[in-house]
Tab-separated table of C-alpha atoms in Angstrom:
chain	number	residue	atom	x	y	z
A	985	MET	CA	16.604	25.688	-4.631
A	986	LEU	CA	15.206	23.368	-2.025
A	987	GLN	CA	15.789	25.669	1.021
A	988	GLY	CA	13.652	24.578	3.661
A	989	GLN	CA	12.062	21.695	1.667
A	990	LYS	CA	15.093	19.287	1.564
A	991	ARG	CA	12.719	16.583	3.502
A	992	TRP	CA	10.951	15.820	0.143
A	993	LEU	CA	14.283	15.181	-1.885
A	994	TYR	CA	16.025	13.123	1.266
A	995	ILE	CA	12.790	11.131	2.078
A	996	ALA	CA	9.897	11.399	-0.177
A	997	ILE	CA	11.662	10.516	-3.445
A	998	PRO	CA	13.341	7.358	-2.010
A	999	ILE	CA	9.907	6.257	-0.659
A	1000	PHE	CA	8.107	6.926	-3.765
A	1001	PHE	CA	10.924	4.629	-5.823
A	1002	PHE	CA	10.825	1.885	-2.944
A	1003	TRP	CA	7.223	1.420	-3.691
A	1004	PHE	CA	7.311	2.128	-7.561
A	1005	PHE	CA	9.765	-1.025	-7.802
A	1006	GLY	CA	8.028	-3.123	-5.044
A	1007	GLN	CA	4.747	-2.983	-6.717
A	1008	ILE	CA	6.382	-3.993	-10.116
A	1009	ASP	CA	7.392	-6.999	-8.806
A	1010	LYS	CA	3.967	-7.833	-7.555
A	1011	VAL	CA	2.563	-7.192	-10.778
A	1012	GLY	CA	5.491	-9.017	-12.412
A	1013	ILE	CA	4.315	-12.455	-11.278
A	1014	SER	CA	1.059	-12.000	-12.942
A	1015	VAL	CA	2.872	-10.882	-16.144
A	1016	ILE	CA	5.514	-13.768	-15.760
A	1017	GLN	CA	3.362	-16.581	-15.145
A	1018	THR	CA	1.489	-15.950	-18.623
A	1019	ASP	CA	4.784	-16.736	-20.219
A	1020	PRO	CA	4.826	-20.572	-21.718
A	1021	GLY	CA	8.577	-20.815	-21.242
A	1022	PHE	CA	7.965	-19.969	-17.493
A	1023	LEU	CA	5.236	-22.747	-17.043
A	1024	SER	CA	7.303	-25.231	-18.636
A	1025	ASP	CA	10.506	-24.875	-16.927
A	1026	LEU	CA	8.897	-24.986	-13.421
A	1027	GLY	CA	6.542	-28.002	-14.523
A	1028	LEU	CA	3.255	-25.698	-14.226
A	1029	THR	CA	1.198	-27.987	-16.466
A	1030	GLY	CA	-1.563	-30.785	-15.870
A	1031	PRO	CA	-4.912	-30.416	-14.347
A	1032	ASP	CA	-3.720	-28.867	-11.105
A	1033	LYS	CA	-1.945	-26.064	-13.010
A	1034	ASN	CA	-4.102	-23.238	-12.020
A	1035	ALA	CA	-4.074	-24.227	-8.307
A	1036	LYS	CA	-0.210	-24.230	-8.525
A	1037	ILE	CA	-0.065	-20.957	-10.025
A	1038	GLY	CA	-2.720	-19.494	-7.312
A	1039	LEU	CA	-0.572	-21.128	-4.663
A	1040	ILE	CA	2.239	-18.669	-5.637
A	1041	SER	CA	0.352	-15.554	-4.870
A	1042	PHE	CA	-1.118	-17.133	-1.845
A	1043	ILE	CA	1.781	-17.940	0.079
A	1044	PHE	CA	3.360	-14.528	-0.991
A	1045	MET	CA	0.460	-12.448	0.701
A	1046	ILE	CA	0.680	-14.677	3.738
A	1047	SER	CA	4.340	-14.154	4.214
A	1048	TYR	CA	4.054	-10.646	3.506
A	1049	SER	CA	1.328	-10.075	5.908
A	1050	CYS	CA	2.804	-11.855	9.043
A	1051	SER	CA	6.245	-10.441	8.581
A	1052	ASN	CA	4.847	-6.860	8.724
A	1053	ILE	CA	4.549	-7.170	12.493
A	1054	PHE	CA	8.196	-8.585	12.836
A	1055	TRP	CA	9.598	-5.823	10.691
A	1056	GLY	CA	7.524	-3.207	12.915
A	1057	VAL	CA	9.596	-4.187	16.104
A	1058	VAL	CA	12.885	-4.546	14.261
A	1059	ILE	CA	12.346	-0.780	12.874
A	1060	ASP	CA	11.683	0.289	16.198
A	1061	LYS	CA	14.986	-1.214	17.378
A	1062	LEU	CA	17.271	-0.727	14.563
A	1063	GLY	CA	15.878	2.493	12.776
A	1064	ALA	CA	14.098	2.947	9.648
A	1065	ARG	CA	17.428	3.223	7.456
A	1066	LYS	CA	19.239	0.172	8.280
A	1067	THR	CA	16.172	-1.903	8.366
A	1068	ALA	CA	15.298	-0.894	4.709
A	1069	VAL	CA	18.550	-1.812	3.668
A	1070	LEU	CA	18.576	-5.325	5.297
A	1071	GLY	CA	14.922	-5.812	3.753
A	1072	LEU	CA	16.277	-4.943	0.199
A	1073	LEU	CA	19.281	-7.040	0.508
A	1074	VAL	CA	16.715	-9.996	0.994
A	1075	TRP	CA	14.243	-8.658	-1.449
A	1076	THR	CA	17.139	-8.506	-4.095
A	1077	ALA	CA	18.734	-12.048	-3.055
A	1078	THR	CA	14.982	-13.477	-3.673
A	1079	MET	CA	14.908	-12.031	-7.052
A	1080	VAL	CA	17.949	-13.798	-8.016
A	1081	MET	CA	16.969	-16.913	-6.444
A	1082	GLY	CA	13.606	-16.696	-8.487
A	1083	GLY	CA	15.395	-16.185	-11.545
A	1084	LEU	CA	17.467	-18.950	-11.127
A	1085	SER	CA	14.734	-21.465	-9.971
A	1086	THR	CA	14.732	-24.650	-11.818
A	1087	THR	CA	11.809	-26.405	-9.787
A	1088	TYR	CA	8.278	-25.120	-8.630
A	1089	GLU	CA	9.475	-25.965	-5.269
A	1090	MET	CA	12.571	-23.746	-5.285
A	1091	PHE	CA	10.114	-20.898	-6.852
A	1092	LEU	CA	7.955	-21.012	-3.899
A	1093	ILE	CA	10.593	-20.895	-1.332
A	1094	SER	CA	11.741	-17.839	-3.309
A	1095	ARG	CA	8.448	-16.255	-2.942
A	1096	VAL	CA	8.130	-16.816	0.853
A	1097	ILE	CA	11.220	-15.296	1.469
A	1098	LEU	CA	10.265	-12.349	-0.841
A	1099	GLY	CA	7.249	-12.006	1.174
A	1100	ILE	CA	9.234	-11.633	4.252
A	1101	GLY	CA	11.580	-9.084	2.674
A	1102	GLU	CA	8.838	-6.911	1.471
A	1103	GLY	CA	7.050	-7.005	4.597
A	1104	MET	CA	9.017	-4.098	5.865
A	1105	MET	CA	7.617	-1.507	3.043
A	1106	ILE	CA	4.725	-0.382	5.126
A	1107	PRO	CA	6.404	-0.023	8.507
A	1108	ILE	CA	9.416	1.605	6.824
A	1109	SER	CA	7.258	4.034	5.066
A	1110	GLY	CA	5.310	5.042	7.960
A	1111	LYS	CA	8.660	5.258	10.458
A	1112	PHE	CA	10.318	7.650	7.824
A	1113	ILE	CA	7.327	9.748	7.506
A	1114	SER	CA	6.402	9.992	11.220
A	1115	ASN	CA	10.376	11.036	11.841
A	1116	TRP	CA	10.666	13.552	8.942
A	1117	PHE	CA	7.426	15.525	8.311
A	1118	ASN	CA	5.347	18.013	10.269
A	1119	LYS	CA	1.758	16.722	11.282
A	1120	ARG	CA	0.031	19.122	9.287
A	1121	GLU	CA	1.581	17.769	5.941
A	1122	LEU	CA	1.416	14.032	6.472
A	1123	GLY	CA	-1.239	13.443	4.111
A	1124	ARG	CA	0.953	15.100	1.108
A	1125	ALA	CA	3.928	12.847	2.508
A	1126	GLN	CA	1.967	9.719	2.335
A	1127	SER	CA	0.714	10.543	-1.234
A	1128	PHE	CA	4.460	10.078	-2.365
A	1129	TRP	CA	4.849	6.513	-1.823
A	1130	ILE	CA	1.185	5.588	-2.541
A	1131	THR	CA	1.528	7.405	-5.756
A	1132	GLY	CA	4.514	4.854	-6.475
A	1133	ASN	CA	2.235	2.105	-5.251
A	1134	TYR	CA	-0.154	2.777	-8.350
A	1135	LEU	CA	2.292	3.870	-10.880
A	1136	GLY	CA	4.234	0.608	-10.332
A	1137	PRO	CA	1.646	-1.359	-11.901
A	1138	ALA	CA	0.740	0.912	-14.754
A	1139	VAL	CA	4.550	1.078	-15.870
A	1140	GLY	CA	5.917	-2.174	-14.734
A	1141	THR	CA	3.383	-4.500	-16.856
A	1142	VAL	CA	4.886	-3.011	-20.137
A	1143	MET	CA	8.358	-3.015	-18.931
A	1144	LEU	CA	8.493	-6.763	-18.085
A	1145	ILE	CA	6.635	-7.792	-21.382
A	1146	LEU	CA	9.381	-6.073	-23.203
A	1147	ILE	CA	11.858	-7.669	-21.024
A	1148	ILE	CA	10.547	-11.273	-21.461
A	1149	SER	CA	9.840	-10.864	-25.009
A	1150	THR	CA	13.471	-9.553	-25.647
A	1151	PHE	CA	15.305	-11.968	-23.367
A	1152	HIS	CA	13.713	-14.396	-21.565
A	1153	TRP	CA	11.351	-14.816	-18.048
A	1154	GLN	CA	14.674	-15.096	-15.865
A	1155	ALA	CA	15.906	-11.715	-17.145
A	1156	ALA	CA	12.737	-10.161	-15.826
A	1157	PHE	CA	13.832	-11.281	-12.227
A	1158	PHE	CA	17.371	-10.156	-12.882
A	1159	ALA	CA	16.120	-6.668	-13.658
A	1160	LEU	CA	13.977	-6.289	-10.707
A	1161	ALA	CA	17.122	-7.254	-8.444
A	1162	ALA	CA	18.990	-4.561	-10.279
A	1163	PHE	CA	16.469	-2.009	-9.711
A	1164	ASN	CA	16.745	-2.558	-5.983
A	1165	LEU	CA	20.721	-3.013	-6.091
A	1166	PHE	CA	21.372	0.146	-8.195
A	1167	ILE	CA	18.485	2.741	-7.189
A	1168	ASN	CA	16.658	1.603	-4.222
A	1169	ILE	CA	19.664	0.763	-1.821
A	1170	PRO	CA	21.935	3.707	-2.818
A	1171	MET	CA	19.107	6.001	-2.284
A	1172	PHE	CA	18.674	4.749	1.386
A	1173	LEU	CA	22.263	4.731	1.920
A	1174	TYR	CA	23.231	8.224	0.549
A	1175	LEU	CA	19.839	10.447	0.836
A	1176	ALA	CA	18.100	8.950	3.755
A	1177	ARG	CA	18.823	9.255	7.436
A	1178	ASN	CA	16.694	7.958	10.380
A	1179	THR	CA	15.809	11.603	11.441
A	1180	PRO	CA	16.239	14.866	10.070
A	1181	GLU	CA	18.517	15.768	13.071
A	1182	GLU	CA	21.099	13.115	11.756
A	1183	HIS	CA	21.182	14.518	8.388
A	1184	PRO	CA	24.309	16.997	7.827
A	1185	ARG	CA	22.594	18.818	4.960
A	1186	MET	CA	19.246	19.800	7.039
A	1187	SER	CA	18.822	23.196	8.159
A	1188	LYS	CA	18.306	24.181	11.742
A	1189	GLU	CA	15.245	26.019	10.505
A	1190	GLU	CA	13.597	23.128	8.453
A	1191	VAL	CA	14.207	20.735	11.592
A	1192	SER	CA	12.627	23.197	13.701
A	1193	TYR	CA	9.540	23.242	11.460
A	1194	ILE	CA	9.375	19.430	11.379
A	1195	ARG	CA	9.441	19.303	14.902
A	1196	GLN	CA	7.004	22.289	16.025
A	1197	LYS	CA	4.267	20.789	18.035
A	1198	ASP	CA	0.454	20.858	18.138
A	1199	GLU	CA	-0.512	21.048	21.817
A	1200	ALA	CA	-3.865	19.197	21.366
A	1201	HIS	CA	-2.339	16.434	19.251
A	1202	ASP	CA	0.624	15.803	21.658
A	1203	VAL	CA	-1.932	15.235	24.471
A	1204	GLN	CA	-3.552	12.606	22.365
A	1205	LEU	CA	-0.381	11.087	21.385
A	1206	LYS	CA	0.737	10.502	25.058
A	1207	GLN	CA	-1.464	7.113	25.014
A	1208	PHE	CA	0.052	3.863	23.449
A	1209	PHE	CA	-1.474	3.456	20.098
A	1210	ALA	CA	-2.749	-0.195	20.889
A	1211	LYS	CA	-5.007	1.172	24.057
A	1212	ASP	CA	-6.650	3.598	21.634
A	1213	TYR	CA	-9.829	2.354	20.547
A	1214	ARG	CA	-9.638	4.322	17.298
A	1215	TYR	CA	-6.431	2.405	16.164
A	1216	TRP	CA	-8.492	-0.966	16.306
A	1217	ILE	CA	-11.392	0.762	14.346
A	1218	VAL	CA	-9.036	1.587	11.590
A	1219	TRP	CA	-7.511	-1.682	11.871
A	1220	PHE	CA	-10.859	-3.163	11.232
A	1221	GLY	CA	-11.555	-0.835	8.488
A	1222	ASN	CA	-8.453	-2.010	6.498
A	1223	LEU	CA	-9.464	-5.453	7.208
A	1224	MET	CA	-12.338	-4.691	5.133
A	1225	SER	CA	-10.436	-2.410	2.927
A	1226	SER	CA	-8.087	-4.935	1.938
A	1227	PHE	CA	-10.821	-7.540	1.214
A	1228	LEU	CA	-12.426	-4.969	-1.132
A	1229	PHE	CA	-9.310	-3.688	-2.828
A	1230	PHE	CA	-7.695	-7.167	-3.779
A	1231	GLY	CA	-11.027	-8.686	-4.378
A	1232	ILE	CA	-11.938	-6.225	-7.033
A	1233	SER	CA	-8.380	-5.703	-8.592
A	1234	ILE	CA	-7.729	-9.487	-8.808
A	1235	TRP	CA	-10.999	-10.220	-10.362
A	1236	LEU	CA	-11.667	-7.153	-12.601
A	1237	PRO	CA	-10.415	-8.235	-15.799
A	1238	THR	CA	-12.417	-11.655	-15.481
A	1239	TYR	CA	-15.345	-9.605	-14.704
A	1240	LEU	CA	-15.032	-7.444	-17.627
A	1241	VAL	CA	-14.510	-10.218	-20.176
A	1242	GLU	CA	-16.676	-13.100	-18.659
A	1243	ALA	CA	-19.497	-10.958	-17.277
A	1244	LYS	CA	-19.474	-8.049	-19.523
A	1245	GLY	CA	-18.277	-9.384	-22.713
A	1246	PHE	CA	-15.555	-7.009	-23.267
A	1247	GLU	CA	-12.728	-7.872	-25.788
A	1248	ARG	CA	-9.317	-7.863	-24.529
A	1249	ASP	CA	-8.405	-4.313	-25.451
A	1250	ALA	CA	-11.375	-2.859	-24.014
A	1251	MET	CA	-10.748	-4.681	-20.862
A	1252	THR	CA	-7.091	-3.702	-20.599
A	1253	GLY	CA	-8.170	0.057	-21.349
A	1254	ILE	CA	-10.867	-0.075	-18.114
A	1255	THR	CA	-8.432	-2.102	-15.972
A	1256	SER	CA	-5.603	0.738	-16.609
A	1257	LEU	CA	-8.155	3.349	-15.973
A	1258	SER	CA	-8.881	1.894	-12.562
A	1259	TRP	CA	-5.507	2.115	-11.397
A	1260	LEU	CA	-5.578	5.739	-12.534
A	1261	PHE	CA	-8.842	6.095	-10.664
A	1262	ALA	CA	-6.921	4.966	-7.475
A	1263	LEU	CA	-4.097	7.164	-7.965
A	1264	GLY	CA	-6.687	10.094	-8.323
A	1265	PHE	CA	-8.340	9.047	-5.273
A	1266	VAL	CA	-4.926	8.760	-3.240
A	1267	LEU	CA	-3.814	12.549	-4.493
A	1268	ALA	CA	-7.283	13.936	-3.775
A	1269	GLY	CA	-7.222	12.216	-0.215
A	1270	GLY	CA	-3.886	13.445	0.816
A	1271	PHE	CA	-4.905	17.252	-0.181
A	1272	LEU	CA	-8.178	16.891	1.648
A	1273	ALA	CA	-7.113	14.920	4.995
A	1274	ASP	CA	-4.747	17.882	5.207
A	1275	LYS	CA	-7.040	20.739	4.345
A	1276	THR	CA	-10.078	19.606	6.164
A	1277	LYS	CA	-8.350	17.749	9.232
A	1278	ARG	CA	-11.243	15.306	8.821
A	1279	PRO	CA	-9.787	12.190	7.805
A	1280	SER	CA	-12.368	9.787	9.364
A	1281	LEU	CA	-15.424	11.723	7.716
A	1282	LEU	CA	-13.265	11.226	4.438
A	1283	ALA	CA	-13.239	7.482	5.169
A	1284	THR	CA	-16.791	6.980	5.760
A	1285	ILE	CA	-17.453	8.849	2.339
A	1286	LEU	CA	-14.990	6.730	0.466
A	1287	PHE	CA	-16.748	3.408	1.920
A	1288	ILE	CA	-20.120	4.795	0.712
A	1289	LEU	CA	-18.961	5.429	-2.600
A	1290	THR	CA	-17.361	1.924	-2.794
A	1291	ALA	CA	-20.913	0.530	-1.834
A	1292	VAL	CA	-22.725	2.804	-4.430
A	1293	PHE	CA	-20.335	2.093	-6.928
A	1294	LEU	CA	-20.346	-1.762	-6.781
A	1295	THR	CA	-24.326	-1.477	-6.555
A	1296	ILE	CA	-24.330	0.581	-9.826
A	1297	ALA	CA	-22.089	-2.224	-11.496
A	1298	VAL	CA	-24.724	-4.666	-10.535
A	1299	LEU	CA	-27.720	-2.654	-11.719
A	1300	ALA	CA	-26.111	-0.955	-14.687
A	1301	PRO	CA	-27.720	-1.946	-18.066
A	1302	SER	CA	-24.516	-0.732	-19.819
A	1303	PRO	CA	-21.456	-3.018	-19.772
A	1304	ILE	CA	-19.143	0.184	-19.925
A	1305	MET	CA	-21.142	1.739	-17.208
A	1306	ALA	CA	-20.772	-1.505	-15.130
A	1307	GLY	CA	-17.158	-1.662	-15.843
A	1308	VAL	CA	-16.149	1.973	-15.127
A	1309	SER	CA	-18.155	1.549	-11.973
A	1310	MET	CA	-16.132	-1.415	-10.780
A	1311	GLY	CA	-13.110	0.607	-11.554
A	1312	LEU	CA	-14.241	3.455	-9.415
A	1313	ALA	CA	-15.082	1.053	-6.655
A	1314	MET	CA	-11.588	-0.019	-6.728
A	1315	GLY	CA	-10.404	3.485	-6.863
A	1316	THR	CA	-12.101	4.627	-3.820
A	1317	GLN	CA	-10.244	1.683	-1.809
A	1318	GLY	CA	-6.963	3.054	-3.282
A	1319	GLY	CA	-7.852	6.274	-1.284
A	1320	MET	CA	-8.814	4.290	1.551
A	1321	PHE	CA	-5.260	2.814	1.874
A	1322	HIS	CA	-3.788	6.252	1.856
A	1323	LEU	CA	-6.041	7.569	4.840
A	1324	THR	CA	-5.174	4.161	6.743
A	1325	ASN	CA	-1.328	5.101	6.543
A	1326	PHE	CA	-2.462	8.636	7.683
A	1327	PHE	CA	-4.240	7.075	10.913
A	1328	ILE	CA	-1.042	5.061	11.731
A	1329	ILE	CA	1.026	8.031	12.158
A	1330	LYS	CA	-1.740	10.078	13.824
A	1331	PHE	CA	-2.321	7.586	16.397
A	1332	SER	CA	1.354	6.632	17.206
A	1333	THR	CA	4.641	8.439	18.047
A	1334	PRO	CA	7.872	8.291	16.172
A	1335	GLU	CA	9.020	5.542	18.762
A	1336	THR	CA	6.066	3.249	18.005
A	1337	ALA	CA	5.086	4.072	14.316
A	1338	GLY	CA	7.056	0.908	13.188
A	1339	ARG	CA	4.813	-1.432	15.382
A	1340	ALA	CA	1.754	0.450	14.631
A	1341	ALA	CA	2.341	0.214	11.063
A	1342	GLY	CA	3.428	-3.460	11.204
A	1343	LEU	CA	0.369	-4.604	12.903
A	1344	MET	CA	-1.812	-2.718	10.552
A	1345	GLY	CA	-0.040	-4.352	7.668
A	1346	PHE	CA	-1.137	-7.558	8.964
A	1347	THR	CA	-4.565	-7.088	7.707
A	1348	ASN	CA	-3.386	-7.547	4.111
A	1349	ILE	CA	-3.635	-11.215	5.022
A	1350	MET	CA	-7.374	-10.703	4.181
A	1351	GLY	CA	-6.478	-9.731	0.387
A	1352	GLY	CA	-4.661	-13.174	0.493
A	1353	PHE	CA	-8.112	-14.831	0.967
A	1354	SER	CA	-10.471	-12.479	-1.018
A	1355	SER	CA	-9.763	-13.949	-4.559
A	1356	TYR	CA	-10.233	-17.513	-3.136
A	1357	ILE	CA	-13.700	-16.666	-1.363
A	1358	MET	CA	-14.736	-14.967	-4.534
A	1359	GLY	CA	-13.896	-17.655	-6.729
A	1360	TRP	CA	-15.608	-20.287	-4.325
A	1361	SER	CA	-18.726	-17.722	-4.547
A	1362	ARG	CA	-18.648	-17.918	-8.245
A	1363	ASP	CA	-18.275	-21.691	-8.341
A	1364	MET	CA	-21.269	-22.170	-6.275
A	1365	SER	CA	-23.294	-19.793	-8.135
A	1366	GLY	CA	-22.548	-21.217	-11.649
A	1367	GLY	CA	-20.110	-18.271	-12.676
A	1368	ASP	CA	-22.391	-15.663	-11.265
A	1369	PHE	CA	-20.361	-12.583	-10.140
A	1370	GLY	CA	-23.816	-11.355	-8.273
A	1371	PRO	CA	-23.219	-13.010	-4.874
A	1372	SER	CA	-19.544	-12.022	-5.122
A	1373	ILE	CA	-20.026	-8.255	-5.400
A	1374	ALA	CA	-22.915	-8.725	-2.832
A	1375	MET	CA	-20.162	-9.663	-0.371
A	1376	LEU	CA	-18.061	-6.887	-1.135
A	1377	ILE	CA	-21.030	-4.199	-0.601
A	1378	VAL	CA	-21.394	-5.683	2.790
A	1379	ALA	CA	-17.656	-5.222	3.618
A	1380	ALA	CA	-18.036	-1.862	2.532
A	1381	THR	CA	-20.966	-1.372	4.668
A	1382	LEU	CA	-19.026	-2.677	7.761
A	1383	GLY	CA	-16.301	-0.313	7.000
A	1384	PHE	CA	-18.527	2.769	6.728
A	1385	VAL	CA	-20.226	1.766	10.196
A	1386	ALA	CA	-16.707	1.207	11.711
A	1387	TYR	CA	-15.750	4.703	11.028
A	1388	LEU	CA	-18.737	6.419	12.080
A	1389	PHE	CA	-17.738	5.723	15.754
A	1390	MET	CA	-14.730	8.215	15.291
A	1391	ILE	CA	-16.318	11.252	13.836
A	1392	LYS	CA	-17.622	12.644	16.790
A	1393	GLN	CA	-14.231	12.862	18.575
A	1394	GLU	CA	-12.625	14.172	15.434
A	1395	VAL	CA	-14.891	17.059	15.306
A	1396	ALA	CA	-14.053	17.581	19.066
A	1397	GLU	CA	-10.248	17.501	18.471
A	1398	ASN	CA	-10.440	19.881	15.664
A	1399	HIS	CA	-12.446	22.459	17.819
A	1400	LEU	CA	-9.664	22.124	20.491
A	1401	ILE	CA	-7.033	22.598	17.849
A	1402	ASN	CA	-9.042	25.517	16.525
A	1403	THR	CA	-9.225	27.223	19.981
A	1404	THR	CA	-5.723	27.081	20.776
A	1405	GLY	CA	-4.930	29.158	17.614
A	1406	ASN	CA	-1.578	26.988	17.258
A	1407	LYS	CA	-0.698	28.037	13.632
A	1408	VAL	CA	2.541	27.071	12.100
A	1409	THR	CA	4.193	28.422	9.022
A	1410	LEU	CA	7.556	27.966	7.419
């Protein structure tokens, strides 16, 4: 049934659920912190209530971003499978700790440790995909885990609200721990291996296809990724992308309600639609990256579209048009996140993919600052979103300019590949 395609079952499916449940956790805190019982039990009351709530997400993002580098080194030493199980055990323990927290300080400690545990997600995914998929199908392989990244928020919000309303806020954390213990960890233990050669149920034909070489690409990979200037262009681009994506996604509901006057139901609909836009750009980006072999060109187009949609949001006379445009801007950056991970594998080797992804994951730290910077800008401008959106447009422009420096060499590489006539089929 899966003859010649088992890599999609053994690796793509576990990675999908890895991210699906990981994103439910990230969405979960935004749902749980609206529960009066949670706020009361942890003492989140008084004039500094919102600052305390904001600190919960801020310290998680700092911990998450910094630990990406640490996990990248661990993965290259221990292998992706052992590291995934280790990180998931840390993740599961902190979910239980969060559910058992009786003080704000204890809960903060659980979020710091959770950030460390989840910091291995990007490096793990990059390492597995680098080891298990042919260079010509990296875009589709990446689409699996990034699809989980966006379906998680869509499904998780409803799921956690049902759990909290039926039981209590602690049950939400225990449920998230159970998802890891009974779904994610068994998948990595029983389905995955570090390489296809280690898996007893992989055919020699499929392993041979995965390992088929692209001569032009092999020449390019001999250079360590950190010495390739293009890797640092992508790193800077992802810095801008993190600022854009987290800035838009965190402030979008507030923008729709306070700046455009949407009722809660309409705001929820557009916000949900925005996550679907992101998923659409992920799937389209994966297909086009594999089809055109022009990821740098696609990246410049996505940054241009982001700036255009943000500009429309500022100038649009219709609140609906403005809201949808903001959602589309967020969606384009979902596609950009996918291309970034495509580049990580392109510029690294299987031996260095963990470190390359870990260093790239550090750029998520900018997402931890974006909501605060935008909030400060709103305070300084009397609640107006205009200056904040202008700042986002500048970030999109900088990302576009950075990727322009990669297009020329990308054309040359594709020309070299075409002239070799090195076509591979399975």
